[in-house]
Amino acid sequence: ALALATAAAKVGMHVFYLNLEGVDSIRDTLAPTSGSMSDVLLAMKTKGMKADIKLAASAAKEPNGGFYYLSGVESISEYDEISGEEIGHLVGTVRDLAEHDLLILDLDAGFSVKTQKILECADVIFVPVVSNTASVAKVRRFLRESELHSLYDGLQSKMRLVVNHASPKGVGEEIQSSGLLTQMPCSAMIAVSPIFTKWKALLRAGDTMLPVMQPLLQAVKES
């Protein structure tokens, strides 16, 4: 997600990156913003406070990556108090600012009502998968669930596989034999690279990330 934000900013797009993981994995990568998601959520719940104004005042531009972002919640426990509707409202608030060409939402690997509300707002959903048993099984489980429940109607049609840690030989045996490629379009294969283990360095690697992320940027434009 950070690589895509950096690459999109590199081609001149006005990008907003929002981390919505239950445990914010990039908290130590991006500098703290003047306000946080906690402040914006409080504004949403408080009569008379305008969440869009608070969001615009709180966001910051990453000096190397070139995208805008907002620090996550102050405490992990705050996510337990946020409903799916409130998360959907938060995403809508960012979109309604109409100042950004691209909104990138970084989510947990799991699935919940909150995740569902977020994905319903999305134009395209990238699904990173590694060619191993556990990763493939999770994606297949979701696809089976989507066939059983109308709750997930419309989500699968927006999903695009991204094969992560791809080998020079291709997508890998686990993915190839799983049938996933017949159920979901594959937007990109991303090879193993040391740069993905050093996120602060990644923010300065726009030129390197651009050709790698180009297929994803194309999928975004087509959506």
PDB file of C-alpha atoms in Angstrom, residues 24-176:
ATOM      1  CA  ASP A  24      -1.287   0.194  12.864  1.00  0.00           C
ATOM      2  CA  SER A  25       1.820  -1.370  11.293  1.00  0.00           C
ATOM      3  CA  ILE A  26       3.194   1.901   9.891  1.00  0.00           C
ATOM      4  CA  ARG A  27       2.974   3.994  13.063  1.00  0.00           C
ATOM      5  CA  ASP A  28       6.770   4.133  13.364  1.00  0.00           C
ATOM      6  CA  THR A  29       7.297   4.649   9.624  1.00  0.00           C
ATOM      7  CA  LEU A  30       5.320   7.850   9.075  1.00  0.00           C
ATOM      8  CA  ALA A  31       5.857  10.921  11.247  1.00  0.00           C
ATOM      9  CA  PRO A  32       2.948  11.859  13.567  1.00  0.00           C
ATOM     10  CA  THR A  33       0.436  14.283  12.045  1.00  0.00           C
ATOM     11  CA  SER A  34      -0.843  17.310  13.957  1.00  0.00           C
ATOM     12  CA  GLY A  35      -4.116  15.482  14.574  1.00  0.00           C
ATOM     13  CA  SER A  36      -4.971  11.793  14.443  1.00  0.00           C
ATOM     14  CA  MET A  37      -7.778   9.518  13.391  1.00  0.00           C
ATOM     15  CA  SER A  38      -8.924   9.655  17.015  1.00  0.00           C
ATOM     16  CA  ASP A  39      -9.548  13.390  16.630  1.00  0.00           C
ATOM     17  CA  VAL A  40     -11.477  12.929  13.386  1.00  0.00           C
ATOM     18  CA  LEU A  41     -13.630  10.148  14.853  1.00  0.00           C
ATOM     19  CA  LEU A  42     -14.377  12.342  17.879  1.00  0.00           C
ATOM     20  CA  ALA A  43     -15.430  15.141  15.537  1.00  0.00           C
ATOM     21  CA  MET A  44     -17.773  12.730  13.770  1.00  0.00           C
ATOM     22  CA  LYS A  45     -19.433  11.836  17.073  1.00  0.00           C
ATOM     23  CA  THR A  46     -19.602  15.354  18.511  1.00  0.00           C
ATOM     24  CA  LYS A  47     -22.497  17.581  17.557  1.00  0.00           C
ATOM     25  CA  GLY A  48     -21.376  20.831  16.037  1.00  0.00           C
ATOM     26  CA  MET A  49     -17.900  19.598  15.058  1.00  0.00           C
ATOM     27  CA  LYS A  50     -17.154  19.161  11.369  1.00  0.00           C
ATOM     28  CA  ALA A  51     -15.153  16.043  10.636  1.00  0.00           C
ATOM     29  CA  ASP A  52     -14.084  17.211   7.177  1.00  0.00           C
ATOM     30  CA  ILE A  53     -12.513  20.382   8.578  1.00  0.00           C
ATOM     31  CA  LYS A  54     -10.766  18.409  11.311  1.00  0.00           C
ATOM     32  CA  LEU A  55      -9.468  15.898   8.762  1.00  0.00           C
ATOM     33  CA  ALA A  56      -8.124  18.574   6.424  1.00  0.00           C
ATOM     34  CA  ALA A  57      -6.391  20.314   9.336  1.00  0.00           C
ATOM     35  CA  SER A  58      -4.907  17.079  10.722  1.00  0.00           C
ATOM     36  CA  ALA A  59      -3.492  15.481   7.566  1.00  0.00           C
ATOM     37  CA  ALA A  60       0.138  15.878   6.524  1.00  0.00           C
ATOM     38  CA  LYS A  61       2.190  15.327   3.381  1.00  0.00           C
ATOM     39  CA  GLU A  62       4.917  12.695   3.543  1.00  0.00           C
ATOM     40  CA  PRO A  63       8.033  14.627   2.470  1.00  0.00           C
ATOM     41  CA  ASN A  64       9.669  11.744   0.588  1.00  0.00           C
ATOM     42  CA  GLY A  65       6.703   9.711  -0.616  1.00  0.00           C
ATOM     43  CA  GLY A  66       4.739  12.782  -1.695  1.00  0.00           C
ATOM     44  CA  PHE A  67       1.339  11.495  -0.510  1.00  0.00           C
ATOM     45  CA  TYR A  68      -0.955  12.786   2.230  1.00  0.00           C
ATOM     46  CA  TYR A  69      -1.860  10.731   5.292  1.00  0.00           C
ATOM     47  CA  LEU A  70      -3.368  10.813   8.755  1.00  0.00           C
ATOM     48  CA  SER A  71      -1.960   9.188  11.891  1.00  0.00           C
ATOM     49  CA  GLY A  72      -4.003   6.284  13.253  1.00  0.00           C
ATOM     50  CA  VAL A  73      -5.948   6.057  16.496  1.00  0.00           C
ATOM     51  CA  GLU A  74      -4.149   6.837  19.741  1.00  0.00           C
ATOM     52  CA  SER A  75      -5.075   3.498  21.319  1.00  0.00           C
ATOM     53  CA  ILE A  76      -5.784   0.110  19.741  1.00  0.00           C
ATOM     54  CA  SER A  77      -8.818  -0.255  22.022  1.00  0.00           C
ATOM     55  CA  GLU A  78     -10.533   2.615  20.210  1.00  0.00           C
ATOM     56  CA  TYR A  79     -11.277   0.318  17.277  1.00  0.00           C
ATOM     57  CA  ASP A  80     -13.580  -1.703  19.532  1.00  0.00           C
ATOM     58  CA  GLU A  81     -15.737   1.406  19.934  1.00  0.00           C
ATOM     59  CA  ILE A  82     -15.980   2.190  16.203  1.00  0.00           C
ATOM     60  CA  SER A  83     -18.932   0.792  14.278  1.00  0.00           C
ATOM     61  CA  GLY A  84     -18.911  -0.248  10.644  1.00  0.00           C
ATOM     62  CA  GLU A  85     -21.112   2.742   9.820  1.00  0.00           C
ATOM     63  CA  GLU A  86     -18.642   5.136  11.445  1.00  0.00           C
ATOM     64  CA  ILE A  87     -15.763   3.637   9.481  1.00  0.00           C
ATOM     65  CA  GLY A  88     -17.815   4.023   6.310  1.00  0.00           C
ATOM     66  CA  HIS A  89     -18.524   7.637   7.257  1.00  0.00           C
ATOM     67  CA  LEU A  90     -14.807   8.247   7.802  1.00  0.00           C
ATOM     68  CA  VAL A  91     -13.971   6.930   4.341  1.00  0.00           C
ATOM     69  CA  GLY A  92     -16.778   9.020   2.880  1.00  0.00           C
ATOM     70  CA  THR A  93     -15.428  12.117   4.626  1.00  0.00           C
ATOM     71  CA  VAL A  94     -12.037  11.676   2.957  1.00  0.00           C
ATOM     72  CA  ARG A  95     -13.631  11.133  -0.445  1.00  0.00           C
ATOM     73  CA  ASP A  96     -15.943  14.116  -0.041  1.00  0.00           C
ATOM     74  CA  LEU A  97     -12.981  16.456   0.395  1.00  0.00           C
ATOM     75  CA  ALA A  98     -12.586  16.051  -3.381  1.00  0.00           C
ATOM     76  CA  GLU A  99      -8.936  17.078  -3.141  1.00  0.00           C
ATOM     77  CA  HIS A 100      -7.453  13.698  -4.012  1.00  0.00           C
ATOM     78  CA  ASP A 101      -7.169  11.669  -7.190  1.00  0.00           C
ATOM     79  CA  LEU A 102      -6.621   8.459  -5.272  1.00  0.00           C
ATOM     80  CA  LEU A 103      -7.561   7.236  -1.797  1.00  0.00           C
ATOM     81  CA  ILE A 104      -5.580   4.180  -0.660  1.00  0.00           C
ATOM     82  CA  LEU A 105      -7.005   2.268   2.294  1.00  0.00           C
ATOM     83  CA  ASP A 106      -4.621  -0.132   4.042  1.00  0.00           C
ATOM     84  CA  LEU A 107      -6.583  -2.903   5.786  1.00  0.00           C
ATOM     85  CA  ASP A 108      -6.096  -5.919   8.027  1.00  0.00           C
ATOM     86  CA  ALA A 109      -5.757  -9.327   6.394  1.00  0.00           C
ATOM     87  CA  GLY A 110      -8.877 -10.512   8.237  1.00  0.00           C
ATOM     88  CA  PHE A 111     -12.528  -9.833   7.461  1.00  0.00           C
ATOM     89  CA  SER A 112     -15.235  -8.202   9.566  1.00  0.00           C
ATOM     90  CA  VAL A 113     -18.322  -6.016   9.297  1.00  0.00           C
ATOM     91  CA  LYS A 114     -16.030  -2.981   9.440  1.00  0.00           C
ATOM     92  CA  THR A 115     -13.934  -4.343   6.602  1.00  0.00           C
ATOM     93  CA  GLN A 116     -17.055  -5.006   4.583  1.00  0.00           C
ATOM     94  CA  LYS A 117     -18.237  -1.390   4.998  1.00  0.00           C
ATOM     95  CA  ILE A 118     -14.858  -0.109   3.856  1.00  0.00           C
ATOM     96  CA  LEU A 119     -14.709  -2.413   0.839  1.00  0.00           C
ATOM     97  CA  GLU A 120     -18.189  -1.362  -0.223  1.00  0.00           C
ATOM     98  CA  CYS A 121     -16.781   2.165  -0.692  1.00  0.00           C
ATOM     99  CA  ALA A 122     -13.888   0.956  -2.840  1.00  0.00           C
ATOM    100  CA  ASP A 123     -13.665   1.119  -6.623  1.00  0.00           C
ATOM    101  CA  VAL A 124     -11.011  -1.594  -6.803  1.00  0.00           C
ATOM    102  CA  ILE A 125      -9.842  -4.070  -4.138  1.00  0.00           C
ATOM    103  CA  PHE A 126      -6.311  -5.440  -4.348  1.00  0.00           C
ATOM    104  CA  VAL A 127      -5.923  -8.835  -2.677  1.00  0.00           C
ATOM    105  CA  PRO A 128      -2.265  -9.668  -1.956  1.00  0.00           C
ATOM    106  CA  VAL A 129      -1.661 -13.413  -1.927  1.00  0.00           C
ATOM    107  CA  VAL A 130       1.515 -15.419  -1.402  1.00  0.00           C
ATOM    108  CA  SER A 131       1.883 -18.833  -3.012  1.00  0.00           C
ATOM    109  CA  ASN A 132       1.614 -20.851   0.180  1.00  0.00           C
ATOM    110  CA  THR A 133      -1.126 -22.981   1.690  1.00  0.00           C
ATOM    111  CA  ALA A 134      -2.305 -20.536   4.363  1.00  0.00           C
ATOM    112  CA  SER A 135      -2.501 -17.473   2.123  1.00  0.00           C
ATOM    113  CA  VAL A 136      -4.310 -19.282  -0.687  1.00  0.00           C
ATOM    114  CA  ALA A 137      -6.714 -20.947   1.761  1.00  0.00           C
ATOM    115  CA  LYS A 138      -7.806 -17.572   3.174  1.00  0.00           C
ATOM    116  CA  VAL A 139      -8.695 -16.180  -0.245  1.00  0.00           C
ATOM    117  CA  ARG A 140     -10.516 -19.361  -1.251  1.00  0.00           C
ATOM    118  CA  ARG A 141     -12.477 -19.287   2.012  1.00  0.00           C
ATOM    119  CA  PHE A 142     -13.660 -15.755   1.347  1.00  0.00           C
ATOM    120  CA  LEU A 143     -14.732 -16.670  -2.183  1.00  0.00           C
ATOM    121  CA  ARG A 144     -16.761 -19.603  -0.828  1.00  0.00           C
ATOM    122  CA  GLU A 145     -18.380 -17.343   1.750  1.00  0.00           C
ATOM    123  CA  SER A 146     -19.271 -14.790  -0.912  1.00  0.00           C
ATOM    124  CA  GLU A 147     -21.161 -17.483  -2.803  1.00  0.00           C
ATOM    125  CA  LEU A 148     -23.195 -18.330   0.312  1.00  0.00           C
ATOM    126  CA  HIS A 149     -24.071 -14.864   1.583  1.00  0.00           C
ATOM    127  CA  SER A 150     -25.576 -11.903  -0.276  1.00  0.00           C
ATOM    128  CA  LEU A 151     -23.804  -9.765   2.342  1.00  0.00           C
ATOM    129  CA  TYR A 152     -20.743  -9.777   0.100  1.00  0.00           C
ATOM    130  CA  ASP A 153     -22.527  -9.099  -3.185  1.00  0.00           C
ATOM    131  CA  GLY A 154     -20.502  -6.833  -5.434  1.00  0.00           C
ATOM    132  CA  LEU A 155     -17.189  -7.216  -3.608  1.00  0.00           C
ATOM    133  CA  GLN A 156     -15.731 -10.070  -5.628  1.00  0.00           C
ATOM    134  CA  SER A 157     -16.271  -8.230  -8.920  1.00  0.00           C
ATOM    135  CA  LYS A 158     -13.999  -5.440  -7.642  1.00  0.00           C
ATOM    136  CA  MET A 159     -11.220  -7.760  -6.436  1.00  0.00           C
ATOM    137  CA  ARG A 160      -7.871  -8.133  -8.200  1.00  0.00           C
ATOM    138  CA  LEU A 161      -5.165 -10.577  -7.130  1.00  0.00           C
ATOM    139  CA  VAL A 162      -1.666  -9.284  -6.475  1.00  0.00           C
ATOM    140  CA  VAL A 163       0.830 -12.148  -6.283  1.00  0.00           C
ATOM    141  CA  ASN A 164       3.331 -11.133  -3.637  1.00  0.00           C
ATOM    142  CA  HIS A 165       6.828 -12.614  -3.242  1.00  0.00           C
ATOM    143  CA  ALA A 166       6.515 -13.994  -6.758  1.00  0.00           C
ATOM    144  CA  SER A 167       9.382 -16.128  -8.017  1.00  0.00           C
ATOM    145  CA  PRO A 168      11.045 -15.699 -11.431  1.00  0.00           C
ATOM    146  CA  LYS A 169       9.186 -18.860 -12.516  1.00  0.00           C
ATOM    147  CA  GLY A 170       5.751 -17.235 -12.123  1.00  0.00           C
ATOM    148  CA  VAL A 171       2.819 -17.223  -9.717  1.00  0.00           C
ATOM    149  CA  GLY A 172       3.780 -20.402  -7.864  1.00  0.00           C
ATOM    150  CA  GLU A 173       2.336 -23.911  -7.688  1.00  0.00           C
ATOM    151  CA  GLU A 174      -0.082 -23.261  -4.789  1.00  0.00           C
ATOM    152  CA  ILE A 175      -1.799 -20.395  -6.611  1.00  0.00           C
ATOM    153  CA  GLN A 176      -1.664 -22.091  -9.998  1.00  0.00           C
TER     154      GLN A 176
END
